[in-house]
Coordinates of C-alpha atoms in Angstrom, one line a residue:
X1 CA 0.0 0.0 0.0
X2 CA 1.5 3.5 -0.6
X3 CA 1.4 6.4 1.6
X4 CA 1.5 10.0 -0.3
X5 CA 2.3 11.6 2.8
X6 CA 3.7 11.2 6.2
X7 CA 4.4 13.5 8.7
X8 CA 5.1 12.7 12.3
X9 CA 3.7 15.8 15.0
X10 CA 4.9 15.2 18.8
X11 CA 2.5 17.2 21.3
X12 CA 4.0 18.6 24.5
X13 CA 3.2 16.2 27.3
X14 CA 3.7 17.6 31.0
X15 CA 7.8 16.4 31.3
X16 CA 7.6 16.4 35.4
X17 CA 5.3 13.7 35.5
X18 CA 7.8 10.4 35.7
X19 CA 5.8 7.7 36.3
X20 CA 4.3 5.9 33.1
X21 CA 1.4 3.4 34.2
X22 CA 0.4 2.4 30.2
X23 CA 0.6 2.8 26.7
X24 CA -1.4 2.5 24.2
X25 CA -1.9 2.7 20.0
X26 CA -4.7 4.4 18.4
X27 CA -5.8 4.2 14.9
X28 CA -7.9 6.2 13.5
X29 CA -9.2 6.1 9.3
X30 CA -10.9 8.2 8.0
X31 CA -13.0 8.3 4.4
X32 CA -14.6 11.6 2.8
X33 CA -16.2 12.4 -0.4
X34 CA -16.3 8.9 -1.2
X35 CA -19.8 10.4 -3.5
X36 CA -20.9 6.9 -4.4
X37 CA -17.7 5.7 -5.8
X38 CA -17.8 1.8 -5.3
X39 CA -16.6 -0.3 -8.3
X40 CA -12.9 0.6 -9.6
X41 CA -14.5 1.9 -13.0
X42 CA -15.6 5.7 -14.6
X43 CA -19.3 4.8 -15.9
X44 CA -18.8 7.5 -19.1
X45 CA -16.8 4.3 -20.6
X46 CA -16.1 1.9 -17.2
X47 CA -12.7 2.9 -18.0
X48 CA -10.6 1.2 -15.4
X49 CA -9.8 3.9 -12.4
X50 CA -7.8 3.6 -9.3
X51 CA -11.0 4.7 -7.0
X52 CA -14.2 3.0 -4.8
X53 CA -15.3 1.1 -1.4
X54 CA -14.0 -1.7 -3.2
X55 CA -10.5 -1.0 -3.1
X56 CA -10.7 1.0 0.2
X57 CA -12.2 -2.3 1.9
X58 CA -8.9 -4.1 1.1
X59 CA -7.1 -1.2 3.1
X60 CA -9.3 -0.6 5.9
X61 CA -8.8 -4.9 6.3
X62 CA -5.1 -4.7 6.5
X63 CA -5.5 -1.9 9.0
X64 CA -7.3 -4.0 11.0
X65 CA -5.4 -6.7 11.2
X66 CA -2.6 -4.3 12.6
X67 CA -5.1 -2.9 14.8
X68 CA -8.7 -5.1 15.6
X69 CA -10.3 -1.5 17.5
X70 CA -9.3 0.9 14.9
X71 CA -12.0 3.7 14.4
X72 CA -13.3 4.4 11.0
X73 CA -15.1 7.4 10.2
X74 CA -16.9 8.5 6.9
X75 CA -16.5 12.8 7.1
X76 CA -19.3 13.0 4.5
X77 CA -20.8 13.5 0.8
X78 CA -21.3 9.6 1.0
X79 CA -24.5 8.5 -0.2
X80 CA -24.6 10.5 -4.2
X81 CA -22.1 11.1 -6.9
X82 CA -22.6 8.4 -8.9
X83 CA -24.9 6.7 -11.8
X84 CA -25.4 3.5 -10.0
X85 CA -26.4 5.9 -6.2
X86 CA -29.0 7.9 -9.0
X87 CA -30.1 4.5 -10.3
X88 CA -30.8 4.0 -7.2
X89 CA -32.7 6.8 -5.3
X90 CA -34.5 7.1 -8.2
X91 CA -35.7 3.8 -9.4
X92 CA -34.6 1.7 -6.8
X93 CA -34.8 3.0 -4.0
X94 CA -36.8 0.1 -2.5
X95 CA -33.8 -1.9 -2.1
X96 CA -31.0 -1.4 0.7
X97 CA -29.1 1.9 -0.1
X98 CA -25.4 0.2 -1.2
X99 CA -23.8 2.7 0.3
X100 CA -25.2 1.5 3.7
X101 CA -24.8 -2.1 2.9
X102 CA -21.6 -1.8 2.3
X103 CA -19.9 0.1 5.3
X104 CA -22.3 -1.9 7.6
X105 CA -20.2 -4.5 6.1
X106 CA -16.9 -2.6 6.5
X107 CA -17.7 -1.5 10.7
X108 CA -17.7 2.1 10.1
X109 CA -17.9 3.7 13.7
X110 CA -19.8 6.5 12.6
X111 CA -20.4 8.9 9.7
X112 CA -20.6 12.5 9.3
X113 CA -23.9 14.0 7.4
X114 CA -21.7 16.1 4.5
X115 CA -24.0 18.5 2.0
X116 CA -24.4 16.1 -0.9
X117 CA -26.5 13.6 1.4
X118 CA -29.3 15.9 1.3
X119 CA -29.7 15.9 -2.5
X120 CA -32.3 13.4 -3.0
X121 CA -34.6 14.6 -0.5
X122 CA -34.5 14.1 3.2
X123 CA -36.9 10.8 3.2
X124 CA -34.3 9.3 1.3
X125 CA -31.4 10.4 4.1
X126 CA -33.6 9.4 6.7
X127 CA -33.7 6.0 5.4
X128 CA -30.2 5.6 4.4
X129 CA -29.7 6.5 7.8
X130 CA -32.2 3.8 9.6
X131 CA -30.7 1.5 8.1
X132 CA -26.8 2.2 9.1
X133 CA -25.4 -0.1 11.7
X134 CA -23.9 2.9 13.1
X135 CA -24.8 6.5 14.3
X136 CA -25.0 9.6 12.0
X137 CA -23.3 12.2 13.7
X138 CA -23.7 16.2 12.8
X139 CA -24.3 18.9 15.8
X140 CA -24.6 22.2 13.6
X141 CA -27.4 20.2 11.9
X142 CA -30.4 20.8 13.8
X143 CA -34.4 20.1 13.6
X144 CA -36.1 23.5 12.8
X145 CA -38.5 23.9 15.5
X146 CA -36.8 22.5 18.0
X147 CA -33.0 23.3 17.5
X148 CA -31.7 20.0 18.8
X149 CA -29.7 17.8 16.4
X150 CA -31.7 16.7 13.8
X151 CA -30.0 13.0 13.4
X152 CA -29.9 12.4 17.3
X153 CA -26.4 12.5 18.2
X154 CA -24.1 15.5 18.0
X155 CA -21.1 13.6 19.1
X156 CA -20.3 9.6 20.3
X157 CA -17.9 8.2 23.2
X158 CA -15.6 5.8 22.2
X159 CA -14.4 3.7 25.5
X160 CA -11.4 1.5 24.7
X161 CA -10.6 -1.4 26.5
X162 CA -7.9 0.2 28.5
X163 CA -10.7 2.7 29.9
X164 CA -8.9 5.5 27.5
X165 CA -12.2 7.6 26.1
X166 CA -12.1 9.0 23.2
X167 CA -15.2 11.9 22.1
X168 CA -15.7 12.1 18.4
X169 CA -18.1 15.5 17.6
X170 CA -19.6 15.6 13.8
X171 CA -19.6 18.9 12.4
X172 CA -21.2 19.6 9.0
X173 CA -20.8 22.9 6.8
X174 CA -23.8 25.3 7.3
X175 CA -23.1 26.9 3.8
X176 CA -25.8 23.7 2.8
X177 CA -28.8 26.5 2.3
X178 CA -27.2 28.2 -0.3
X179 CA -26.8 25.3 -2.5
X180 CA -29.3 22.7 -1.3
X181 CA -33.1 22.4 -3.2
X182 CA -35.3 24.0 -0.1
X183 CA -38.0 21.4 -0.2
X184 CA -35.1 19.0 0.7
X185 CA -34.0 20.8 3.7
X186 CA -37.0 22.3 5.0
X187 CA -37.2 21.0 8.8
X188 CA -33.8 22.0 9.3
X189 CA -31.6 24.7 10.7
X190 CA -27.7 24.8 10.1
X191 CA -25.7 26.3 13.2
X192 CA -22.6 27.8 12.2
X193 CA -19.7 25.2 12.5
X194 CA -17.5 27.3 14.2
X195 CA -19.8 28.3 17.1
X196 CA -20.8 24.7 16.9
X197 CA -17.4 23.3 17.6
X198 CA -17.2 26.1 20.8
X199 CA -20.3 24.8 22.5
X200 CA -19.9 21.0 22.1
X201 CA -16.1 20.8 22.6
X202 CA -16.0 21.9 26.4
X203 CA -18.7 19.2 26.7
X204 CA -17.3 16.1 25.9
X205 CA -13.9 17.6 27.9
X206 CA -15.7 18.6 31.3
X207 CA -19.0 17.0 31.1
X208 CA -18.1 13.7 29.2
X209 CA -14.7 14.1 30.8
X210 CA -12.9 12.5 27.6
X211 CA -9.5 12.2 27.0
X212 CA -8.7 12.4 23.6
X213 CA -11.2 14.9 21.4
X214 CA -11.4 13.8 17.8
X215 CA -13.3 16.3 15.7
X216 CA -15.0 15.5 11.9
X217 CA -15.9 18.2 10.2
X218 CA -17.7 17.9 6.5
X219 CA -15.7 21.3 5.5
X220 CA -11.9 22.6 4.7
X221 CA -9.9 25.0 5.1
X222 CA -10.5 28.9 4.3
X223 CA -7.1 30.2 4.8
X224 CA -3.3 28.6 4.0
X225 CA -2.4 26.3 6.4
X226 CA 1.3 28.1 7.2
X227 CA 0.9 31.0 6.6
X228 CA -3.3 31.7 8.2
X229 CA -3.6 34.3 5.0
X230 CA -7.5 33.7 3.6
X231 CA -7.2 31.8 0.7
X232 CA -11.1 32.5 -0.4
X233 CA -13.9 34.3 0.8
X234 CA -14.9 34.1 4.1
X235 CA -18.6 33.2 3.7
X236 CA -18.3 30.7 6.2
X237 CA -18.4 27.5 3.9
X238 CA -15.2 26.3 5.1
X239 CA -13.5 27.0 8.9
X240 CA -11.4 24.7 9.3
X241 CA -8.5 26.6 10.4
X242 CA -10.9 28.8 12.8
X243 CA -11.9 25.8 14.2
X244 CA -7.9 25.1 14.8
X245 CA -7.2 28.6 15.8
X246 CA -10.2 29.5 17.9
X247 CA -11.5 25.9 19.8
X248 CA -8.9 24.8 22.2
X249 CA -9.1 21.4 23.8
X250 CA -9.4 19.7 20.2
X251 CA -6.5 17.0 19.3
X252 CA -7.8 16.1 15.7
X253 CA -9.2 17.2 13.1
X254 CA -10.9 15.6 10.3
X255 CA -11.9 17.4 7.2
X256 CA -13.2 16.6 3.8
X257 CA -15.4 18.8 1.2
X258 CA -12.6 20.5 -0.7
X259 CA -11.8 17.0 -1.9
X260 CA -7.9 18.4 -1.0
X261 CA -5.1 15.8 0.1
X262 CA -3.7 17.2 3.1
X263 CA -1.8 15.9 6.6
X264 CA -0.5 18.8 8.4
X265 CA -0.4 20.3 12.1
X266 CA -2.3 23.9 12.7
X267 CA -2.1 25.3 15.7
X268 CA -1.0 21.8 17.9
X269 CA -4.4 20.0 15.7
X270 CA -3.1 17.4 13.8
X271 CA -5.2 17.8 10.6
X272 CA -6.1 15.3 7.4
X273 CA -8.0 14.8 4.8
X274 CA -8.2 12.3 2.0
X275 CA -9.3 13.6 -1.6
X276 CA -12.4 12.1 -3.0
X277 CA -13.8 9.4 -4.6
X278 CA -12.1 6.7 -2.3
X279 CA -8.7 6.8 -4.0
X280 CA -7.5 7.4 -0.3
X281 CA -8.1 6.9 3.4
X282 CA -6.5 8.9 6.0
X283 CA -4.7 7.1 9.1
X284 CA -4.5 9.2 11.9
X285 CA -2.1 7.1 14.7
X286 CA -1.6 8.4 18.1
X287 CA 0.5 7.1 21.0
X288 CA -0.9 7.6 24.1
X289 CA 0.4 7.0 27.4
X290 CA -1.8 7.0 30.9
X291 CA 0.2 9.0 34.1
X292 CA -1.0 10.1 37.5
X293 CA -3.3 12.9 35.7
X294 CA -4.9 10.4 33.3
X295 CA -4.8 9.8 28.9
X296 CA -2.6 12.0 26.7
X297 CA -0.9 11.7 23.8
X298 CA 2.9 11.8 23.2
X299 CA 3.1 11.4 19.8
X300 CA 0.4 11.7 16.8
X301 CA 1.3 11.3 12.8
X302 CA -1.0 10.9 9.8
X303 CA -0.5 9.2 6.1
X304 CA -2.6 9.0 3.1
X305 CA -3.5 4.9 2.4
X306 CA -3.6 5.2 -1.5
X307 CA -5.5 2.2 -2.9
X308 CA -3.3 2.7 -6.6
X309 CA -2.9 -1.0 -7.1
X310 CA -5.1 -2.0 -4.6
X311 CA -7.0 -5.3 -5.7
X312 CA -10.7 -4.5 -5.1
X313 CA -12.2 -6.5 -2.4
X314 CA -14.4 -9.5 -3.9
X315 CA -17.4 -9.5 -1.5
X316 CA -18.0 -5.4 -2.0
X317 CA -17.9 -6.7 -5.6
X318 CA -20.6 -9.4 -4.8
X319 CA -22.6 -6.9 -2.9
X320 CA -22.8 -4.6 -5.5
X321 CA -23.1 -6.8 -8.8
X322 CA -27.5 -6.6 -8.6
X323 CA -27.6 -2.6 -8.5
X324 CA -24.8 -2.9 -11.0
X325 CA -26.3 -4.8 -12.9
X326 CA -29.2 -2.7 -13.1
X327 CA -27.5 0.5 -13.8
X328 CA -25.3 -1.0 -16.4
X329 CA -28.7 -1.6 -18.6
X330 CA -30.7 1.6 -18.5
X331 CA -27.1 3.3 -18.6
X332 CA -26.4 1.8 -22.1
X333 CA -30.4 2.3 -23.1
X334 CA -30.3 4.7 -26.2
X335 CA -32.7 7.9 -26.0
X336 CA -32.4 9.4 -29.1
X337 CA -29.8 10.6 -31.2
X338 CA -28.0 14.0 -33.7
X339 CA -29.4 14.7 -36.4
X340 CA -27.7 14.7 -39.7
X341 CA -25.3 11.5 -38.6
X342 CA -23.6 14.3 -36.8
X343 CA -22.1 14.5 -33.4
X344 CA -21.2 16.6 -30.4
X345 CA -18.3 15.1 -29.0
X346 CA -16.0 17.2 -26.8
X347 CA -12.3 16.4 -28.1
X348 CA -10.6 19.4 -26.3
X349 CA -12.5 20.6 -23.3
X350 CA -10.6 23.9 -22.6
X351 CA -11.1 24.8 -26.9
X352 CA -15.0 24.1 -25.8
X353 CA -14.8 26.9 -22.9
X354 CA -12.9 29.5 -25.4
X355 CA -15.0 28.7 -28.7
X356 CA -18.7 28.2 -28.3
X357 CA -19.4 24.6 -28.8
X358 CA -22.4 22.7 -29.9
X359 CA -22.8 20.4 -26.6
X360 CA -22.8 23.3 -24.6
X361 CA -25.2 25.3 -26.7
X362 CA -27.5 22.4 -26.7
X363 CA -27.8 22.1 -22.7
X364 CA -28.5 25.7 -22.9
X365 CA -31.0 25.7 -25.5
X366 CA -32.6 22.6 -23.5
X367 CA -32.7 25.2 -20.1
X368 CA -34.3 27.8 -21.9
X369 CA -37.0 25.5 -23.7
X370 CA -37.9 24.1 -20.6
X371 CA -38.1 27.0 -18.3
X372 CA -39.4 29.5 -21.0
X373 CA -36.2 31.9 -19.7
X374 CA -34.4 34.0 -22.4
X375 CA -31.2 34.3 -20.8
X376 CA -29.3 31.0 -20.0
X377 CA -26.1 30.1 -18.5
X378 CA -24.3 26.5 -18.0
X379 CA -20.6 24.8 -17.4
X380 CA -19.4 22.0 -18.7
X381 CA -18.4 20.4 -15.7
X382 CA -15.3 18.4 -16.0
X383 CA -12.4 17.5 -18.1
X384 CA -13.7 14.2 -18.5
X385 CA -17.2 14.9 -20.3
X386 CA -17.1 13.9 -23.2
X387 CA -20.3 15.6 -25.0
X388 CA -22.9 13.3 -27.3
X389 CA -22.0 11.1 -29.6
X390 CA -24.5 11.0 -32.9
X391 CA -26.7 7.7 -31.3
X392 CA -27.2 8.7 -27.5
X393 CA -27.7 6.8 -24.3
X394 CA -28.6 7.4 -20.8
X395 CA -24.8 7.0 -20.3
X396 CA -23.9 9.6 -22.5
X397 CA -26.7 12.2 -20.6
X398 CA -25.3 11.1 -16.9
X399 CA -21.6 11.1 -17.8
X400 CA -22.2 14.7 -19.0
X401 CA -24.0 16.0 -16.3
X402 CA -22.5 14.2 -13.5
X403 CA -24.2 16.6 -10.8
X404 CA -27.8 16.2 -9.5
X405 CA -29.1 19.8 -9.5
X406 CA -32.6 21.1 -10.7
X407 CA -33.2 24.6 -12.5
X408 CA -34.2 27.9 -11.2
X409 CA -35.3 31.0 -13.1
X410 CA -34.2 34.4 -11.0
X411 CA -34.4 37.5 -12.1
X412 CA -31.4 40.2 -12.0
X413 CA -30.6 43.3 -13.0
X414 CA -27.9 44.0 -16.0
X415 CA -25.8 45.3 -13.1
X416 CA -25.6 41.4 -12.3
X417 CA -25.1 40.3 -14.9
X418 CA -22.2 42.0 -15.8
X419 CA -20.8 41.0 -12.4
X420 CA -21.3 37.3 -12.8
X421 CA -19.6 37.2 -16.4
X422 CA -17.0 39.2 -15.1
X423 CA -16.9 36.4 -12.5
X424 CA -16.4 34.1 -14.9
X425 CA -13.4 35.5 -16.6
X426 CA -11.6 35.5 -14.2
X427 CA -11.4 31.8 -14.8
X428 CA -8.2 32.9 -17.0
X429 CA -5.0 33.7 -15.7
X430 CA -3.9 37.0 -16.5
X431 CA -2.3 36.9 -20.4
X432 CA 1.0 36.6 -21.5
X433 CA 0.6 37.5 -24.9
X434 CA 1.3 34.1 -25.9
X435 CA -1.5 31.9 -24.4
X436 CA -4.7 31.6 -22.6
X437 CA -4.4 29.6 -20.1
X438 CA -6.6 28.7 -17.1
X439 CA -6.2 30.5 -13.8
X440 CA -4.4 28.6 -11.1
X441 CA -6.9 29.3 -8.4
X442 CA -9.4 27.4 -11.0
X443 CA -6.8 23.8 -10.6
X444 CA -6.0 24.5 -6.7
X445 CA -6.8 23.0 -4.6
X446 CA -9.0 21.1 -6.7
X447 CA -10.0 22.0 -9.9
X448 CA -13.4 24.1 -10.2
X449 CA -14.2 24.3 -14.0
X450 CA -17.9 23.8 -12.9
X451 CA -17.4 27.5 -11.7
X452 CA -17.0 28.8 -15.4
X453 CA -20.2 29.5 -17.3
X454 CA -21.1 30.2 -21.0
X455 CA -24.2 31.7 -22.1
X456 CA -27.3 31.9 -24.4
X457 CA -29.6 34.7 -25.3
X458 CA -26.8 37.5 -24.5
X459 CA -23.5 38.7 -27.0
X460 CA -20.5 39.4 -25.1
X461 CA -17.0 39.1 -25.6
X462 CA -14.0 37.8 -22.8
X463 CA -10.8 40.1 -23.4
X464 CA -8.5 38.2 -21.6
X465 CA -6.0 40.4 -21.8
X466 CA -7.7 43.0 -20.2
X467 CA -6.8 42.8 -15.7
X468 CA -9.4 40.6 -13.9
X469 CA -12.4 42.2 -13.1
X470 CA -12.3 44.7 -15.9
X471 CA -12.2 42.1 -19.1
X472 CA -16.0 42.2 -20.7
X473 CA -16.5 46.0 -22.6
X474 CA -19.8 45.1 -23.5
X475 CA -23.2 43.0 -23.6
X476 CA -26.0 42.8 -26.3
X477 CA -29.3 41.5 -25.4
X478 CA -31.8 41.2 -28.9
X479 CA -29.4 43.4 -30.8
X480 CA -29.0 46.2 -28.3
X481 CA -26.6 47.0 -25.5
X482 CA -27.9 45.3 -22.0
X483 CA -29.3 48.0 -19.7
X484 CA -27.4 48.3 -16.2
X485 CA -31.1 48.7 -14.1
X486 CA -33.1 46.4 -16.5
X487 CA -34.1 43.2 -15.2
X488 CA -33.9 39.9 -16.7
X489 CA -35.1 36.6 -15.9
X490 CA -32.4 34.1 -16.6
X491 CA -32.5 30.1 -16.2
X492 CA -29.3 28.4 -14.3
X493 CA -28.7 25.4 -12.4
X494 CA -30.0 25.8 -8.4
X495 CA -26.2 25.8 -7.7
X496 CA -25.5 28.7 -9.1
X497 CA -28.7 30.5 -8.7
X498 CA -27.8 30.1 -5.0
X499 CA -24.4 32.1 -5.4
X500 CA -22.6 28.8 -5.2
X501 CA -19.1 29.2 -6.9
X502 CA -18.6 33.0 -5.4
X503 CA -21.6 34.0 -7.4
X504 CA -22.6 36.3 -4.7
X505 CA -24.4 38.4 -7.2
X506 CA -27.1 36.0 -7.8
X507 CA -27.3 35.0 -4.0
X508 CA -31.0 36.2 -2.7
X509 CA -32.6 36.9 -5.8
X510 CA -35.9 36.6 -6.8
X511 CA -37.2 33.0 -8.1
X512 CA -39.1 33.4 -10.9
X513 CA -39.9 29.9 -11.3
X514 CA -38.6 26.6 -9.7
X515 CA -38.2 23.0 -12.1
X516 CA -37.5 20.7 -9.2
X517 CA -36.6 17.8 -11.8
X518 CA -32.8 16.9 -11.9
X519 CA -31.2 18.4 -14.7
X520 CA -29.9 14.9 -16.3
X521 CA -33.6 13.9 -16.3
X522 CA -34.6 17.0 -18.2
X523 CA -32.2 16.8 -20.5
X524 CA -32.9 13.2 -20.9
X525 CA -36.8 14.1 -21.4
X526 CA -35.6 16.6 -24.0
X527 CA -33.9 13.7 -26.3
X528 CA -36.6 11.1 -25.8
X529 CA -39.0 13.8 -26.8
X530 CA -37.3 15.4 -30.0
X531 CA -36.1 11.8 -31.0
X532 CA -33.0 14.2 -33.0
X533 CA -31.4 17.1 -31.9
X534 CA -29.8 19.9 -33.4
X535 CA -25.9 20.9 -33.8
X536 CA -25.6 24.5 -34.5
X537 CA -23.9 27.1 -32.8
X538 CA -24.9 30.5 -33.0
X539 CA -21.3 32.1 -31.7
X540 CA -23.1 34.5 -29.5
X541 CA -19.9 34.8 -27.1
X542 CA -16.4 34.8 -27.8
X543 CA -12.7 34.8 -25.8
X544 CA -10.4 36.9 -27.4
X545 CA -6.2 37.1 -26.2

């Protein structure tokens, strides 16, 4: 098994106490962002990837083996991300969530509720949930009317045998409203994580009267980890390294969300967090030694369990072959295809975010049809979409549009959305004269080309060349120059309608009209419906060097 990272952190124990009763080692894994990832396989092509439960299994057994009373944690974003968890919540949802299944099978101590498990509908949580052989921890995630943790348990004890206890609290990001459809979240209240973390924290030490204080957090870091300078607005998504700086009796922290790879120490908090998509696990080990004034720690390090080369576990295999199975076939069951034997294949993504292309054109079209909105705007996602071939498949639509949001219409001034295509040119680093390239802050610490959008019904041209912030001269609407006060409706995923992706412009507006349907299905409806679809490009926007 390789290990990315290693970095050994020694805490301060009290040197006049001499006497040494015990020892002991704890181990401590932790998975986040796994977002459905089970089976070693992409489903745009089932290319062969190093990723999934399955390979993670085959880990978190070794680990065992070194050490039978391990903890394992999930920090989150668990239970969607994939075609086979969408096959599932939305056509067989009768069955046992596989998700569940299969970290009932793997002991998971507890998980942490991250934002994604909210996105198809809280019945379906709740169920997931039921059926986990293990709690659901989150303490900022509270019931609405009576402000108590929604789930049950804020935090869990975890006695070992040696009488050691060890308090694990769940934290969850409260950013979740500004992305999250409302119907899905509507008996609940989000406490800030931060304030969360100050209230529970002196519990499990003075109440509880815990030794060790592990905190899981389904959030990152919103400033450099060396260095504290803010590395992105402080909107309160991510406080991490608040929660390092500000909470003091805290010896761990777990964190997830950015989908960042990261072992480091902030402020005497030994801090982890392993990507996404189960290619890792983070190992958190401490030594701990008992004296005359109880359980510390002398020593603490964290590594990153990479499962490249891994071999996938055979019974998560078995487990999952029946809702495999079953996604495989409607995956590969054709919906419609181009017209004209054409295509819209995506051979170069960044050319398709420079120079308008037909896939991209298409989904907007699709938006605007559907909501009856003259103004659209849409991403292509990720390097890895490959647009439509001429005879199209369920595969193709899912693969595409890999996320599951709806549509909103809102309406905003010109003002806006000036400010929002501003927003999204800054998606190019500032110009050499040679090149356009893509920002840096767009690949790290995870890329974010979800966060630059093209649109329909408006002209406008991207002078990259031009500083940040200052780089679009001009917008047309229906031939004549947009007006600043004017409003506009304009149809855009309920991500971004919500400000998500630093779209603070659009944050708050009015909702003109609400399509609750998952995107994927509507575009899927679209195909089925037209039986051919179209391939022209209008060339309404343009990005010039």
């Amino acid at each position: 098994m390789s290990n990315d990272y290693k970095q050994n952190k020694r805490s301060n124990t009290d040197k006049t106490v001499q006497q040494v009763q015990q020892t002991h080692q704890l181990t401590i894994i932790e998975t986040s962002d796994i977002h459905g990832n089970i089976l070693p396989h992409w489903y745009g092509n089932n290319e062969a990837m190093e990723m999934g439960m399955a390979k993670l299994a085959t880990i978190i057994h070794e680990e065992r083996k070194k050490d039978p009373h391990l903890l394992l944690i999930d920090n989150g974003d668990l239970l969607q991300g994939t075609p086979l968890t969408y096959h599932h919540a939305k056509y067989n949802h009768h069955k046992p969530n596989p998700m569940i299944a299969i970290s009932n099978y793997l002991q998971y101590d507890a998980a942490i509720i991250g934002n994604h498990e909210f996105n198809y509908g809280l019945p379906y949580l709740e169920q997931a949930v039921k059926e986990s052989q293990f709690p659901w921890l989150s303490a900022s995630t509270l019931h609405k009317e009576t402000s108590q943790p929604y789930f049950g348990q804020p935090y869990m004890i975890k006695e070992l045998e040696n009488g050691c206890k060890v308090g694990i609290l769940g934290l969850t990001t409260h950013y979740i409203p500004n992305w999250e459809n409302p119907k899905h979240i509507k008996k609940l209240a989000f406490e800030d994580a931060l304030q969360c973390a100050k209230k529970w924290v002196p519990v499990l030490k003075e109440k509880e009267k815990v030794d060790i204080v592990i905190v899981s957090y389904h959030g990152g870091f919103e400033k450099d980890l060396k260095t504290g300078k803010e590395t992105e607005p402080l909107t309160g998504e991510n406080q991490a390294y608040q929660i390092c700086e500000e909470v003091s009796g805290i010896d761990v922290l777990l964190t997830g969300h950015q989908h960042r790879e990261l072992i480091d120490e902030v402020h005497n908090v030994l801090i982890v967090q392993p990507g996404h998509q189960a290619q890792r696990a983070a190992k958190v080990t401490l030594q701990l030694i008992k004296n005359d004034i109880g359980w510390h720690i002398s020593e603490k390090s964290g590594e990153l369990l990479s499962v490249q080369g891994i071999p996938a576990d055979p019974t998560v295999i078995k487990m999952t072959e029946p809702y495999e199975t079953d996604t495989q076939q409607w995956l590969d069951k054709p919906i419609g295809e181009v017209a004209n034997n054409k295509d819209m294949l995506i051979t170069d993504p960044f050319e398709a975010r420079i120079k308008e292309h037909p896939f991209i054109q298409f989904i907007n079209v699709v938006q605007m049809e559907v909501s009856g909105a003259p103004i659209s705007c849409t991403s292509l996602f990720d390097n890895r979409s490959l647009g439509f071939p001429t005879h199209i498949t369920m595969r193709d639509v899912v693969s595409n549009y890999i996320y599951p949001n709806t549509l909103q219409v809102i309406k905003v001034s010109g003002k806006d959305i000036k400010a929002a295509l501003e927003q999204t040119a800054a998606y190019f680093a500032p110009y050499d004269g040679r090149q356009i390239e893509v920002n840096p802050t767009y690949l790290d610490p995870k890329p974010q080309h979800y966060n630059y959008d093209m649109w329909e019904g408006i002209e406008y041209t991207i002078q990259v060349q031009r500083p940040i912030g200052k780089r679009i001269e001009s917008i047309t609407y229906n031939g004549k120059l947009l007006e600043m006060d004017e409003h506009y409706d304009v149809v855009m995923n309920n991500y971004r309608a919500s400000g998500g992706g630093n779209y603070d412009m659009f944050q708050g507006k009015p909702i003109v009209k609400d399509i609750p349907l998952d995107v994927s299905e509507i575009i899927a409806d679209y195909i089925i419906e037209k039986k051919k679809i179209d391939v022209s490009v209008n060339h309404n926007w343009k990005v010039i060097g």
